[in-house]
C-alpha positions as a printed Julia matrix, in Angstrom:
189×3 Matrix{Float64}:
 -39.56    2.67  27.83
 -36.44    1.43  28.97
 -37.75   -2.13  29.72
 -38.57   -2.32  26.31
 -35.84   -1.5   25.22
 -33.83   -3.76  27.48
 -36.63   -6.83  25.81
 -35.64   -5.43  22.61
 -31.95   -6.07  23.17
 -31.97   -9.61  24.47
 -34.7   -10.35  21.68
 -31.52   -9.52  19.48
 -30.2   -12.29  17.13
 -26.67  -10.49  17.67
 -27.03  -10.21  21.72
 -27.93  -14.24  21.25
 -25.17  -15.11  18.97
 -22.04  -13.37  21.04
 -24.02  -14.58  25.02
 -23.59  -18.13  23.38
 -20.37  -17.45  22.21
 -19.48  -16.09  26.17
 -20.84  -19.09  27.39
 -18.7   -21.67  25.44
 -15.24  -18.97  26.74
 -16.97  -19.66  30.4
 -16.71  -23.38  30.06
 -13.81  -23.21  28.22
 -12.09  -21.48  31.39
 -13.9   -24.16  33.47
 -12.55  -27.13  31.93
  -9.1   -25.03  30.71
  -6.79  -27.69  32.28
  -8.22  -30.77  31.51
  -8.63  -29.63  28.11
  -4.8   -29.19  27.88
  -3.88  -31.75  29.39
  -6.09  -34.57  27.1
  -4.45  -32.52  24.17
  -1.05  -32.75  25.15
  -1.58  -36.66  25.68
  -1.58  -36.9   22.35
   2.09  -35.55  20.88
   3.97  -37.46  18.52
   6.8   -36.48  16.45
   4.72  -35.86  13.04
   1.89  -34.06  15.23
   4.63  -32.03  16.78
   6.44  -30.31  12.95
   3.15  -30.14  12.07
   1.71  -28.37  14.54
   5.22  -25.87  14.91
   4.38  -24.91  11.29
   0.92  -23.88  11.94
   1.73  -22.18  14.72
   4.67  -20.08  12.55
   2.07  -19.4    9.6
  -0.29  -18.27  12.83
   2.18  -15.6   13.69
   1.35  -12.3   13.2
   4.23  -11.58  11.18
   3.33  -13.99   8.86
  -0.34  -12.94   8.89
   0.74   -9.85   7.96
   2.97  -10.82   5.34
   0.76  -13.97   3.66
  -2.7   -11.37   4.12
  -0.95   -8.61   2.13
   0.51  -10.32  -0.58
  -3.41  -11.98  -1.07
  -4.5    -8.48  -1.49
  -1.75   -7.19  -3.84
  -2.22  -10.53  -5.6
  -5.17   -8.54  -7.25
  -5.71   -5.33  -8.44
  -9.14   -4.21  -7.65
  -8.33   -5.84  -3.95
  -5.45   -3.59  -3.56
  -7.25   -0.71  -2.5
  -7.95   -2.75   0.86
  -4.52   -3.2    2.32
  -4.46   -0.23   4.71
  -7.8    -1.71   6.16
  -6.1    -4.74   6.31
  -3.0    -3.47   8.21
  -5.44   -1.13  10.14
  -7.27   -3.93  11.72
  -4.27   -6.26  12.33
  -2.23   -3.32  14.07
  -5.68   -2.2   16.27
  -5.85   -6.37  17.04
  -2.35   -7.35  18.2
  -2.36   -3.74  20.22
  -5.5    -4.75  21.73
  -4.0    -7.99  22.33
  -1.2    -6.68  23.57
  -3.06   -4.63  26.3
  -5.18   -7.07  27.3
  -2.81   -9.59  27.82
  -0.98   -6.78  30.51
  -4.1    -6.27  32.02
  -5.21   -9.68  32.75
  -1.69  -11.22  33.27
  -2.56  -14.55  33.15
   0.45  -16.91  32.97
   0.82  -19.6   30.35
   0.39  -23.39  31.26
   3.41  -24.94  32.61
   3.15  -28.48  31.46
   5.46  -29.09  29.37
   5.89  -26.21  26.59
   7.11  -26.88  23.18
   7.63  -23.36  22.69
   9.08  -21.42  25.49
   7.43  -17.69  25.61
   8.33  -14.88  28.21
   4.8   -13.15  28.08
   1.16  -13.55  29.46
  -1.3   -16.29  27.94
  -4.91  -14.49  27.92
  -5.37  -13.46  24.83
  -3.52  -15.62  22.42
  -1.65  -13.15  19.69
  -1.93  -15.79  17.28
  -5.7   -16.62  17.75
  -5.89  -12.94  17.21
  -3.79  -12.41  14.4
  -5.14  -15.45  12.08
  -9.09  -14.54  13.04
  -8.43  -10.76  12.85
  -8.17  -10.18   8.63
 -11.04  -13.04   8.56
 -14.18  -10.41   8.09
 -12.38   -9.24   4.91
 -11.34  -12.19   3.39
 -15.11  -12.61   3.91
 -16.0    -9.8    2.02
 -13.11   -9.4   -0.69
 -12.43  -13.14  -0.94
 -15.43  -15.23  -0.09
 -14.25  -18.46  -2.02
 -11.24  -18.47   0.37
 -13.35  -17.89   3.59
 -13.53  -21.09   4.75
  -9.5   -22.67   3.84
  -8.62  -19.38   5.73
 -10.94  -19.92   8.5
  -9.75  -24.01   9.03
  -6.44  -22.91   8.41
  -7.12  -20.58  11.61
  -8.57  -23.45  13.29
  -5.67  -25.12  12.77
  -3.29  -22.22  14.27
  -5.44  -22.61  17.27
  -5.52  -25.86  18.52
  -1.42  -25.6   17.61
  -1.3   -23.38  20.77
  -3.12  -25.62  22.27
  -1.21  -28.67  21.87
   2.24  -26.82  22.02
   1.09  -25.9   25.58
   1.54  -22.43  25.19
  -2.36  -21.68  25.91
  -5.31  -22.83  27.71
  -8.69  -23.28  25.13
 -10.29  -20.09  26.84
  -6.68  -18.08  25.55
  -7.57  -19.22  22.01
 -11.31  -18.9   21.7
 -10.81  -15.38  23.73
  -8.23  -14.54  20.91
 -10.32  -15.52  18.03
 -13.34  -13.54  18.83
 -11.39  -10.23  20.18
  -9.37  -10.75  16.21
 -12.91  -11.29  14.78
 -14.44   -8.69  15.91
 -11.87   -6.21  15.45
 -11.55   -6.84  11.78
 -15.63   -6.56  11.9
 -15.35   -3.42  13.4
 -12.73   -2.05  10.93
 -14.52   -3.15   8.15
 -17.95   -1.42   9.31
 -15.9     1.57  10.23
 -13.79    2.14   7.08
 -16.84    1.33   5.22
 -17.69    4.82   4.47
 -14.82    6.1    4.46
């Protein structure tokens, strides 16, 4: 009985999906400094604003500010902003933790952005992917401009040398699947 249901489990779309996902944050680890180091080959002036403004919209601040005023934007959404606020807190807390637990320290080539705390997760990575399940849901026509704009926050890190890849994909799928979670618990509430 349990074999079965161990078959059962790795038969599972989901199990699939997130073992594929662990296996691009493996290689991502594996290849961490090279990565960074191509990425930060390629700074220019332009590249460099650019990529400091992405990075301040990828703040969780900001999330918090730009996500909310989206959901108070319209009525019917309103009724969503302590999920909202729920699953950003419960993600930068997480994030918080695990980044004291693991204690991994950031890259030191060449920062654009000096920080005083640990690299693995990235809070930004967490905060921008975080709220995406319920844009999702509430917004779906915005899904994807808030998901590139994410994408966008995260190779920022990168290239401000702040974080290693495996920091930001880490960081998106903790955020991700914290504002999943949220959402599928304060569904019937």
């Amino acid at each position: 009985m349990l074999e079965e249901r161990v078959k059962k489990l790795f038969k599972s779309e989901i199990l699939k999906k997130y073992m594929k996902k662990g296996v691009y944050l493996i290689l991502a680890i594996i290849f961490d400094n090279k990565i960074a180091y191509s990425v930060v080959n390629y700074r220019n002036n332009f590249l460099t604003a650019l990529m400091l403004s992405f990075s301040f919209i990828g703040s969780s601040l900001m999330v918090f500010i730009i996500t909310t005023l989206l959901f108070i934007s319209d009525k019917r959404k309103r009724s969503y902003i302590p999920v909202l606020w729920l699953t950003l807190l419960i993600a930068v807390g997480l994030g918080f933790f695990i980044k004291l637990l693991v204690a991994r320290p950031r890259p030191e080539f060449l920062p654009l952005e000096i920080k005083n705390s640990y690299s693995f997760p990235s809070g930004h990575a967490l905060a921008v992917f975080a709220p995406l399940a319920l844009i999702d849901k509430e917004f779906p026509k915005l899904k994807w401009f808030w998901f590139c704009i994410a994408l966008i926050v995260l190779f920022s890190r990168l290239y401000l040398g702040v974080h290693y890849l495996s920091d930001v994909i880490a960081g998106a799928l903790i955020g991700y699947l914290t504002g999943l979670f949220v959402l599928i618990v304060t569904k019937n509430m």
